[in-house]
Amino acid sequence: MKTQVAIIGAGPSGLLLGQLLSNAGIDNVIVERQSPEYVLGRIRAGVLEQGMVDLLREAGVAERLDREGLVHDGFELAFNGRCEHIDLKGLTGGKSVTVYGQTEVTRDLMQARQANGGITLYGVGDVKPQDMDSDQPYLTFTHQGQPVRLDCDYIAGCDGFHGVSRQSIPTHKLKEFERVYPFGWLGILADTPPVNDELIYANHPRGFALCSMRSATRTRYYLQVGADERVEDWSDQRFWDELKTRLPEAVAQRLVTGPSIEKSIAPLRSFVVEPMQYGRLFLLGDAAHIVPPTGAKGLNLAASDVNTLYRILLKVYREGRPEAIEQYSAICLRRIWKAERFSWWMTSMLHRFPDTDDFSRRMQETELDYFVSSEAGRRTIAENYVGLPYEDVS
Ligand code: APR
Ligand code: PHB
């Protein structure tokens, strides 16, 4: 088999890159370890920056997003008995975010790929990127029990944090940066009306809580829990009781509860690998970086990596400029580190840490008070939350 760009992984990164390339007439094949149903069964984040919405529109996959996505012009920060509104739109000259589940983004991308006849091989085994440091790289894998060799010009590693792409780069060529937080997020999905029009991020002495949503009738709530907690120990009743305790009283009073339709615990981690490229192999999305979910940046960073690689590949194929690939890692990392900083800062400000003493607690409250009391502070939060600009490629 032969293609121009071989893409490993059919999550949002791989599918979005594939869609943009196919629209531009650049041939690509996606290979995915799991089945389509498995990929769609994963419940992930749901806040899209304007830049990602624009990219999905450019890719021609935003019809349902434009119809069903909930545009949010602000969010609430609750701490110390206060509930402070961050006016994203007013503070950023008109920018906002769109609430639309990652599962739905993935579903729309899968349908578009099926419609345009793009090849995605699901259920492949033992994928191995080969000869990435030559100008004739290829992938080997098994498909339906048969060994396959896929020759290509470039390989896009869109295979998430546990994927094979990053692991196939010689370790002495990479530097990893990591912080693992001493807690996780317990999330539930329920068919209940949202407690508030906007998201609420709450700092409480018992730990962080987040009120989010997927639609006017479906909610997503999270609680900070200990790193060693088990989901079996959290009945729906226990979850709702604890959530009510951590929310401002007026909000807790109007919370509508109901049976959960999904419940899971996710660890919190910050991770970056440098560089994000080895020869003709590029790393995108979770394969190269992880952020804690507190700033809603994970999916959005995947989109900005895709944007950068797509524009670079346009230079390569349309302008005959293969050297354009050398910019990839540096452009991506500048934006990634800023989102890493914001996610780490939001996490640090809003969670209860095991070693938080009275002094640290006052510092956290004062930091929040300082930021929301100053126009500059609010603007800093808002411009990061709506997403920093995408950098041009040259
Ligand atoms: N071979 C083939 N496919 C693989 C392999 C492999 N060895 N390893 C992993 N995959 C597939 C996974 O099954 C998955 O479908 O790669 C895909 C990676 O998808 P995601 O983990 O969703 O990563 P990505 O596409 O980068 O999505 C961005 O940002 O913060 C997050 O929640 C956000 O998941 C989202 C991510
Ligand atoms: C979500 O809706 O799942 C969500 C929203 C905001 C976040 C994280 C997750 O910061």
Short mmCIF file of C-alpha atoms and ligand atoms in Angstrom, two decimals:
data_model
loop_
_atom_site.label_atom_id
_atom_site.label_comp_id
_atom_site.label_asym_id
_atom_site.label_seq_id
_atom_site.Cartn_x
_atom_site.Cartn_y
_atom_site.Cartn_z
CA MET A 1 0.00 0.00 0.00
CA LYS A 2 1.11 3.56 -0.66
CA THR A 3 -0.10 6.99 0.44
CA GLN A 4 1.27 10.50 0.97
CA VAL A 5 0.54 10.87 4.71
CA ALA A 6 0.13 7.83 6.99
CA ILE A 7 -1.84 8.75 10.11
CA ILE A 8 -1.68 6.60 13.27
CA GLY A 9 -4.80 6.96 15.44
CA ALA A 10 -8.42 7.86 14.62
CA GLY A 11 -9.12 10.12 17.60
CA PRO A 12 -9.94 13.78 16.99
CA SER A 13 -6.34 14.64 15.96
CA GLY A 14 -6.01 11.92 13.33
CA LEU A 15 -9.50 12.34 11.91
CA LEU A 16 -9.30 16.14 11.68
CA LEU A 17 -5.88 16.03 10.00
CA GLY A 18 -7.17 13.37 7.60
CA GLN A 19 -10.21 15.46 6.72
CA LEU A 20 -8.23 18.65 6.01
CA LEU A 21 -5.66 16.75 3.92
CA SER A 22 -8.33 14.90 1.92
CA ASN A 23 -10.12 18.19 1.16
CA ALA A 24 -6.80 19.59 -0.11
CA GLY A 25 -6.28 16.56 -2.36
CA ILE A 26 -3.43 15.14 -0.24
CA ASP A 27 -3.79 11.37 -0.03
CA ASN A 28 -3.83 9.84 3.46
CA VAL A 29 -4.61 6.58 5.25
CA ILE A 30 -5.55 6.33 8.94
CA VAL A 31 -4.76 3.21 10.95
CA GLU A 32 -6.53 2.74 14.30
CA ARG A 33 -6.08 0.01 16.90
CA GLN A 34 -9.66 0.05 18.22
CA SER A 35 -13.09 -0.28 16.60
CA PRO A 36 -15.18 2.81 15.65
CA GLU A 37 -17.67 1.96 18.44
CA TYR A 38 -14.89 1.85 21.03
CA VAL A 39 -13.53 5.24 19.90
CA LEU A 40 -17.03 6.77 20.15
CA GLY A 41 -17.62 5.24 23.58
CA ARG A 42 -14.96 7.39 25.25
CA ILE A 43 -16.43 10.35 27.15
CA ARG A 44 -13.98 13.23 27.08
CA ALA A 45 -14.02 17.02 27.35
CA GLY A 46 -16.40 19.40 25.66
CA VAL A 47 -15.24 23.01 25.41
CA LEU A 48 -14.03 24.21 21.98
CA GLU A 49 -12.02 27.39 21.47
CA GLN A 50 -12.97 29.70 18.61
CA GLY A 51 -9.82 28.63 16.71
CA MET A 52 -10.91 24.99 16.80
CA VAL A 53 -14.46 25.85 15.73
CA ASP A 54 -13.05 27.83 12.79
CA LEU A 55 -10.79 24.90 11.83
CA LEU A 56 -13.73 22.45 11.95
CA ARG A 57 -15.67 24.85 9.70
CA GLU A 58 -12.72 25.03 7.30
CA ALA A 59 -12.67 21.23 7.27
CA GLY A 60 -16.38 21.23 6.34
CA VAL A 61 -17.49 19.31 9.43
CA ALA A 62 -19.20 22.03 11.48
CA GLU A 63 -22.77 21.83 10.24
CA ARG A 64 -24.14 20.04 13.35
CA LEU A 65 -21.72 21.92 15.61
CA ASP A 66 -23.10 25.23 14.32
CA ARG A 67 -26.64 23.99 14.90
CA GLU A 68 -26.29 22.24 18.26
CA GLY A 69 -23.15 23.71 19.89
CA LEU A 70 -23.81 26.01 22.86
CA VAL A 71 -21.94 29.30 22.55
CA HIS A 72 -20.73 30.44 25.98
CA ASP A 73 -19.73 34.08 26.41
CA GLY A 74 -18.50 33.60 29.98
CA PHE A 75 -18.06 31.28 32.96
CA GLU A 76 -18.27 31.47 36.75
CA LEU A 77 -15.46 31.17 39.28
CA ALA A 78 -16.76 30.25 42.76
CA PHE A 79 -14.54 30.58 45.82
CA ASN A 80 -14.76 31.73 49.42
CA GLY A 81 -18.56 32.08 49.28
CA ARG A 82 -18.37 34.25 46.14
CA CYS A 83 -19.42 33.54 42.57
CA GLU A 84 -17.54 35.73 40.07
CA HIS A 85 -18.51 36.00 36.42
CA ILE A 86 -15.69 36.02 33.85
CA ASP A 87 -17.07 37.85 30.81
CA LEU A 88 -15.08 36.11 28.07
CA LYS A 89 -16.67 38.07 25.27
CA GLY A 90 -16.35 41.51 26.84
CA LEU A 91 -12.78 40.93 27.98
CA THR A 92 -11.44 39.51 24.69
CA GLY A 93 -13.05 41.80 22.12
CA GLY A 94 -15.86 39.40 21.22
CA LYS A 95 -14.40 35.90 21.57
CA SER A 96 -16.28 33.01 23.14
CA VAL A 97 -16.09 29.20 23.49
CA THR A 98 -18.49 26.53 22.24
CA VAL A 99 -19.70 23.65 24.39
CA TYR A 100 -19.90 20.54 22.18
CA GLY A 101 -18.70 17.10 23.26
CA GLN A 102 -15.50 15.62 21.89
CA THR A 103 -17.50 12.47 21.16
CA GLU A 104 -19.74 14.51 18.83
CA VAL A 105 -16.73 16.11 17.10
CA THR A 106 -15.37 12.59 16.54
CA ARG A 107 -18.72 11.31 15.25
CA ASP A 108 -18.99 14.21 12.74
CA LEU A 109 -15.43 13.61 11.53
CA MET A 110 -16.05 9.86 11.12
CA GLN A 111 -19.16 10.53 9.04
CA ALA A 112 -17.35 13.05 6.84
CA ARG A 113 -14.53 10.57 6.24
CA GLN A 114 -16.98 7.88 5.28
CA ALA A 115 -18.72 10.29 2.90
CA ASN A 116 -15.53 11.32 1.10
CA GLY A 117 -14.24 7.76 0.80
CA GLY A 118 -11.10 8.27 2.93
CA ILE A 119 -9.51 5.03 4.09
CA THR A 120 -9.50 4.26 7.82
CA LEU A 121 -8.34 0.79 8.82
CA TYR A 122 -9.82 -0.07 12.23
CA GLY A 123 -8.70 -2.94 14.44
CA VAL A 124 -5.10 -2.92 13.18
CA GLY A 125 -2.38 -4.56 15.30
CA ASP A 126 1.29 -4.03 16.01
CA VAL A 127 1.68 -0.69 14.20
CA LYS A 128 5.35 0.27 13.77
CA PRO A 129 6.69 3.46 12.20
CA GLN A 130 9.86 2.57 10.23
CA ASP A 131 12.75 4.54 8.67
CA MET A 132 11.33 7.87 9.88
CA ASP A 133 14.78 9.43 9.62
CA SER A 134 15.01 8.61 5.89
CA ASP A 135 13.03 10.19 3.06
CA GLN A 136 11.14 6.92 2.50
CA PRO A 137 9.40 6.14 5.78
CA TYR A 138 6.73 3.45 6.07
CA LEU A 139 4.43 1.77 8.54
CA THR A 140 4.09 -1.92 9.18
CA PHE A 141 1.06 -3.41 10.91
CA THR A 142 -1.37 -6.29 10.74
CA HIS A 143 -4.89 -5.92 9.36
CA GLN A 144 -7.43 -8.76 9.37
CA GLY A 145 -4.63 -11.16 10.25
CA GLN A 146 -2.42 -10.12 7.31
CA PRO A 147 0.89 -8.20 7.55
CA VAL A 148 0.72 -4.85 5.71
CA ARG A 149 3.39 -2.37 4.64
CA LEU A 150 2.22 1.20 4.03
CA ASP A 151 4.77 3.36 2.21
CA CYS A 152 4.39 7.12 2.65
CA ASP A 153 6.08 10.53 2.54
CA TYR A 154 5.26 11.48 6.15
CA ILE A 155 3.88 9.84 9.29
CA ALA A 156 1.50 11.69 11.65
CA GLY A 157 1.54 10.19 15.16
CA CYS A 158 -1.98 10.96 16.42
CA ASP A 159 -2.13 7.93 18.70
CA GLY A 160 -2.61 9.50 22.10
CA PHE A 161 -0.54 9.36 25.27
CA HIS A 162 -0.09 5.56 25.25
CA GLY A 163 0.51 5.30 21.50
CA VAL A 164 3.43 3.78 19.63
CA SER A 165 4.64 6.91 17.82
CA ARG A 166 6.40 8.67 20.67
CA GLN A 167 7.78 5.34 21.91
CA SER A 168 9.31 4.60 18.52
CA ILE A 169 11.60 7.66 18.67
CA PRO A 170 15.06 6.90 20.16
CA THR A 171 14.84 8.02 23.79
CA HIS A 172 18.07 10.04 23.65
CA LYS A 173 16.43 12.28 21.02
CA LEU A 174 13.58 13.30 23.37
CA LYS A 175 13.20 15.20 26.61
CA GLU A 176 10.08 14.66 28.68
CA PHE A 177 8.60 17.09 31.20
CA GLU A 178 6.01 15.79 33.62
CA ARG A 179 3.97 16.59 36.71
CA VAL A 180 1.49 14.13 38.18
CA TYR A 181 -1.06 15.74 40.53
CA PRO A 182 -1.97 14.01 43.81
CA PHE A 183 -5.70 13.77 42.93
CA GLY A 184 -8.13 12.85 40.16
CA TRP A 185 -11.48 13.99 38.76
CA LEU A 186 -14.58 11.90 39.25
CA GLY A 187 -16.97 12.78 36.41
CA ILE A 188 -20.60 11.90 35.84
CA LEU A 189 -22.89 12.35 32.88
CA ALA A 190 -26.64 12.68 33.59
CA ASP A 191 -29.80 13.50 31.67
CA THR A 192 -30.69 16.47 33.83
CA PRO A 193 -31.01 20.18 32.96
CA PRO A 194 -27.82 22.22 33.62
CA VAL A 195 -27.77 23.95 37.00
CA ASN A 196 -26.49 27.13 35.34
CA ASP A 197 -26.33 28.63 31.82
CA GLU A 198 -22.56 28.85 32.09
CA LEU A 199 -19.85 26.55 33.46
CA ILE A 200 -19.02 26.94 37.17
CA TYR A 201 -15.47 26.19 38.40
CA ALA A 202 -15.59 25.97 42.21
CA ASN A 203 -12.78 26.07 44.76
CA HIS A 204 -13.98 24.64 48.09
CA PRO A 205 -12.13 23.60 51.26
CA ARG A 206 -13.28 20.00 50.57
CA GLY A 207 -11.91 20.14 47.04
CA PHE A 208 -12.63 21.35 43.50
CA ALA A 209 -15.97 20.93 41.70
CA LEU A 210 -17.04 21.73 38.12
CA CYS A 211 -20.52 22.10 36.63
CA SER A 212 -20.49 21.55 32.88
CA MET A 213 -22.97 20.34 30.27
CA ARG A 214 -23.38 18.72 26.88
CA SER A 215 -26.80 20.15 25.93
CA ALA A 216 -29.91 21.75 27.46
CA THR A 217 -30.87 18.32 28.80
CA ARG A 218 -27.53 16.62 29.51
CA THR A 219 -25.03 17.58 32.21
CA ARG A 220 -21.45 16.73 33.06
CA TYR A 221 -20.26 17.32 36.64
CA TYR A 222 -16.87 16.69 38.21
CA LEU A 223 -15.49 16.39 41.75
CA GLN A 224 -11.86 16.39 42.81
CA VAL A 225 -11.20 13.04 44.53
CA GLY A 226 -8.12 11.39 46.04
CA ALA A 227 -5.73 9.72 43.58
CA ASP A 228 -6.49 6.29 45.10
CA GLU A 229 -10.31 6.55 45.12
CA ARG A 230 -12.40 3.91 43.34
CA VAL A 231 -15.45 4.72 41.27
CA GLU A 232 -17.36 1.80 42.91
CA ASP A 233 -17.24 3.71 46.20
CA TRP A 234 -19.18 6.61 44.72
CA SER A 235 -22.91 5.97 44.51
CA ASP A 236 -24.91 8.59 42.61
CA GLN A 237 -26.32 9.81 45.93
CA ARG A 238 -22.86 10.26 47.43
CA PHE A 239 -21.76 12.18 44.32
CA TRP A 240 -24.73 14.57 44.36
CA ASP A 241 -24.44 15.17 48.13
CA GLU A 242 -20.75 16.00 47.85
CA LEU A 243 -21.32 18.24 44.80
CA LYS A 244 -23.99 20.20 46.67
CA THR A 245 -21.61 20.70 49.60
CA ARG A 246 -18.93 22.16 47.33
CA LEU A 247 -21.15 24.54 45.32
CA PRO A 248 -22.32 28.01 46.42
CA GLU A 249 -25.58 27.58 48.37
CA ALA A 250 -27.83 29.29 45.82
CA VAL A 251 -26.49 27.01 43.08
CA ALA A 252 -26.75 23.85 45.22
CA GLN A 253 -30.41 24.65 45.95
CA ARG A 254 -31.37 24.62 42.29
CA LEU A 255 -29.29 21.56 41.32
CA VAL A 256 -31.44 18.91 39.64
CA THR A 257 -30.10 15.40 40.28
CA GLY A 258 -30.82 12.13 38.49
CA PRO A 259 -29.32 8.74 37.67
CA SER A 260 -25.84 8.85 36.15
CA ILE A 261 -25.36 7.42 32.65
CA GLU A 262 -21.56 7.37 32.92
CA LYS A 263 -19.20 7.67 35.86
CA SER A 264 -15.41 7.51 35.75
CA ILE A 265 -12.25 8.78 37.44
CA ALA A 266 -9.45 10.43 35.45
CA PRO A 267 -5.98 11.19 36.82
CA LEU A 268 -4.53 14.69 36.39
CA ARG A 269 -1.21 15.10 34.65
CA SER A 270 0.89 17.72 32.88
CA PHE A 271 3.25 16.29 30.24
CA VAL A 272 5.23 17.65 27.29
CA VAL A 273 7.78 15.98 25.03
CA GLU A 274 10.39 17.97 23.11
CA PRO A 275 10.84 18.00 20.18
CA MET A 276 7.56 16.82 18.65
CA GLN A 277 9.21 15.49 15.54
CA TYR A 278 11.78 12.91 14.49
CA GLY A 279 12.69 13.04 10.82
CA ARG A 280 9.46 12.50 8.92
CA LEU A 281 7.44 11.45 11.98
CA PHE A 282 5.37 14.16 13.69
CA LEU A 283 3.65 13.89 17.07
CA LEU A 284 0.25 15.55 17.49
CA GLY A 285 -2.24 15.92 20.34
CA ASP A 286 -2.05 13.63 23.36
CA ALA A 287 0.87 11.73 21.79
CA ALA A 288 3.02 14.79 22.57
CA HIS A 289 1.37 16.53 25.52
CA ILE A 290 -1.18 16.17 28.29
CA VAL A 291 -2.77 18.93 30.34
CA PRO A 292 -4.93 18.61 33.44
CA PRO A 293 -8.53 19.28 32.35
CA THR A 294 -8.98 22.40 34.48
CA GLY A 295 -8.52 24.89 31.64
CA ALA A 296 -10.31 22.74 28.99
CA LYS A 297 -7.21 22.83 26.77
CA GLY A 298 -6.49 19.16 25.83
CA LEU A 299 -8.66 18.84 22.75
CA ASN A 300 -7.95 22.42 21.69
CA LEU A 301 -4.19 21.82 21.73
CA ALA A 302 -4.71 18.79 19.50
CA ALA A 303 -6.55 21.07 17.05
CA SER A 304 -3.75 23.66 16.99
CA ASP A 305 -1.15 20.94 16.31
CA VAL A 306 -3.31 19.70 13.42
CA ASN A 307 -3.62 23.26 12.11
CA THR A 308 0.17 23.70 12.14
CA LEU A 309 0.98 20.39 10.46
CA TYR A 310 -1.76 20.85 7.87
CA ARG A 311 -0.49 24.32 6.85
CA ILE A 312 3.08 22.98 6.70
CA LEU A 313 2.03 20.06 4.49
CA LEU A 314 0.27 22.54 2.17
CA LYS A 315 3.63 24.31 1.77
CA VAL A 316 5.32 20.98 1.10
CA TYR A 317 2.88 19.69 -1.51
CA ARG A 318 1.57 22.88 -3.12
CA GLU A 319 4.73 25.01 -3.06
CA GLY A 320 7.29 22.20 -3.27
CA ARG A 321 8.96 23.28 -0.02
CA PRO A 322 9.92 20.12 1.96
CA GLU A 323 12.11 22.18 4.33
CA ALA A 324 8.89 23.74 5.74
CA ILE A 325 8.59 20.71 8.06
CA GLU A 326 11.48 21.95 10.16
CA GLN A 327 9.27 24.58 11.82
CA TYR A 328 6.69 22.13 13.14
CA SER A 329 7.92 21.41 16.63
CA ALA A 330 8.96 24.95 17.57
CA ILE A 331 5.67 26.50 16.42
CA CYS A 332 3.59 23.90 18.29
CA LEU A 333 5.62 24.02 21.49
CA ARG A 334 5.37 27.79 21.91
CA ARG A 335 1.58 27.56 22.11
CA ILE A 336 1.56 24.26 24.04
CA TRP A 337 3.76 25.57 26.87
CA LYS A 338 1.45 28.57 27.33
CA ALA A 339 -1.57 26.27 27.57
CA GLU A 340 0.40 24.01 29.94
CA ARG A 341 1.05 27.06 32.11
CA PHE A 342 -2.61 28.10 32.14
CA SER A 343 -3.89 24.58 32.91
CA TRP A 344 -1.32 24.15 35.69
CA TRP A 345 -2.23 27.57 37.12
CA MET A 346 -5.99 26.92 37.04
CA THR A 347 -5.36 23.52 38.66
CA SER A 348 -3.13 25.05 41.34
CA MET A 349 -5.64 27.81 42.13
CA LEU A 350 -8.74 25.68 42.32
CA HIS A 351 -7.78 22.36 43.95
CA ARG A 352 -7.08 21.30 47.48
CA PHE A 353 -3.58 19.86 47.68
CA PRO A 354 -2.72 17.28 50.39
CA ASP A 355 -0.03 19.59 51.78
CA THR A 356 -2.19 22.76 51.72
CA ASP A 357 -1.72 24.45 55.09
CA ASP A 358 -3.55 27.55 56.34
CA PHE A 359 -1.00 29.88 54.76
CA SER A 360 -1.25 28.18 51.35
CA ARG A 361 -5.03 28.32 51.56
CA ARG A 362 -4.97 32.09 52.17
CA MET A 363 -2.54 32.48 49.27
CA GLN A 364 -4.90 30.57 46.97
CA GLU A 365 -7.89 32.68 48.05
CA THR A 366 -5.89 35.88 47.71
CA GLU A 367 -4.64 34.94 44.27
CA LEU A 368 -8.22 34.33 43.12
CA ASP A 369 -9.39 37.55 44.80
CA TYR A 370 -6.56 39.54 43.20
CA PHE A 371 -7.20 38.20 39.70
CA VAL A 372 -10.97 38.71 39.72
CA SER A 373 -10.72 42.16 41.36
CA SER A 374 -8.50 43.51 38.61
CA GLU A 375 -9.51 44.11 35.00
CA ALA A 376 -6.04 42.98 33.92
CA GLY A 377 -6.39 39.78 35.96
CA ARG A 378 -9.79 38.94 34.50
CA ARG A 379 -8.53 39.65 31.00
CA THR A 380 -5.56 37.32 31.55
CA ILE A 381 -7.90 34.51 32.53
CA ALA A 382 -10.29 35.25 29.66
CA GLU A 383 -7.70 35.47 26.87
CA ASN A 384 -6.18 32.15 27.91
CA TYR A 385 -9.56 30.45 28.32
CA VAL A 386 -10.84 31.42 24.85
CA GLY A 387 -7.50 30.29 23.41
CA LEU A 388 -4.30 32.06 22.38
CA PRO A 389 -3.92 32.77 18.65
CA TYR A 390 -2.60 30.16 16.21
CA GLU A 391 0.87 30.99 14.90
CA ASP A 392 1.37 31.29 11.13
CA VAL A 393 3.79 28.99 9.32
CA SER A 394 6.26 30.54 6.92
N1 APR B 1 -1.91 1.90 16.83
C1 APR B 1 -3.02 2.46 16.30
N2 APR B 1 -3.82 3.31 16.96
C2 APR B 1 -3.50 3.60 18.23
C3 APR B 1 -2.34 3.08 18.85
C4 APR B 1 -1.52 2.19 18.10
N3 APR B 1 -0.43 1.65 18.63
N4 APR B 1 -2.27 3.56 20.11
C5 APR B 1 -3.33 4.36 20.27
N5 APR B 1 -4.09 4.39 19.16
C6 APR B 1 -5.33 5.16 18.93
C7 APR B 1 -6.27 5.13 20.13
O1 APR B 1 -7.08 3.96 20.13
C8 APR B 1 -7.09 6.39 19.91
O2 APR B 1 -8.27 6.18 19.16
O3 APR B 1 -5.03 6.53 18.78
C9 APR B 1 -6.16 7.32 19.14
C10 APR B 1 -5.71 8.51 19.96
O4 APR B 1 -6.82 9.32 20.26
P1 APR B 1 -6.89 10.28 21.55
O5 APR B 1 -6.32 9.59 22.72
O6 APR B 1 -8.27 10.81 21.64
O7 APR B 1 -5.86 11.46 21.20
P2 APR B 1 -5.99 12.71 20.20
O8 APR B 1 -6.63 12.32 18.91
O9 APR B 1 -4.66 13.37 20.20
O10 APR B 1 -7.11 13.60 20.88
C11 APR B 1 -6.88 14.75 21.59
O11 APR B 1 -6.85 15.62 23.74
O12 APR B 1 -6.92 16.04 25.94
C12 APR B 1 -7.32 15.25 24.99
O13 APR B 1 -9.55 14.50 25.57
C13 APR B 1 -8.70 15.00 24.64
O14 APR B 1 -8.62 12.78 23.75
C14 APR B 1 -8.47 14.12 23.43
C15 APR B 1 -7.13 14.51 23.01
C1 PHB B 2 -16.39 18.99 30.28
O1 PHB B 2 -17.51 19.46 29.98
O2 PHB B 2 -16.18 17.77 30.21
C2 PHB B 2 -15.32 19.90 30.75
C3 PHB B 2 -15.54 21.26 30.72
C4 PHB B 2 -14.54 22.13 31.16
C5 PHB B 2 -13.36 21.63 31.61
C6 PHB B 2 -13.12 20.27 31.62
C7 PHB B 2 -14.11 19.39 31.18
O3 PHB B 2 -12.39 22.48 32.05
#
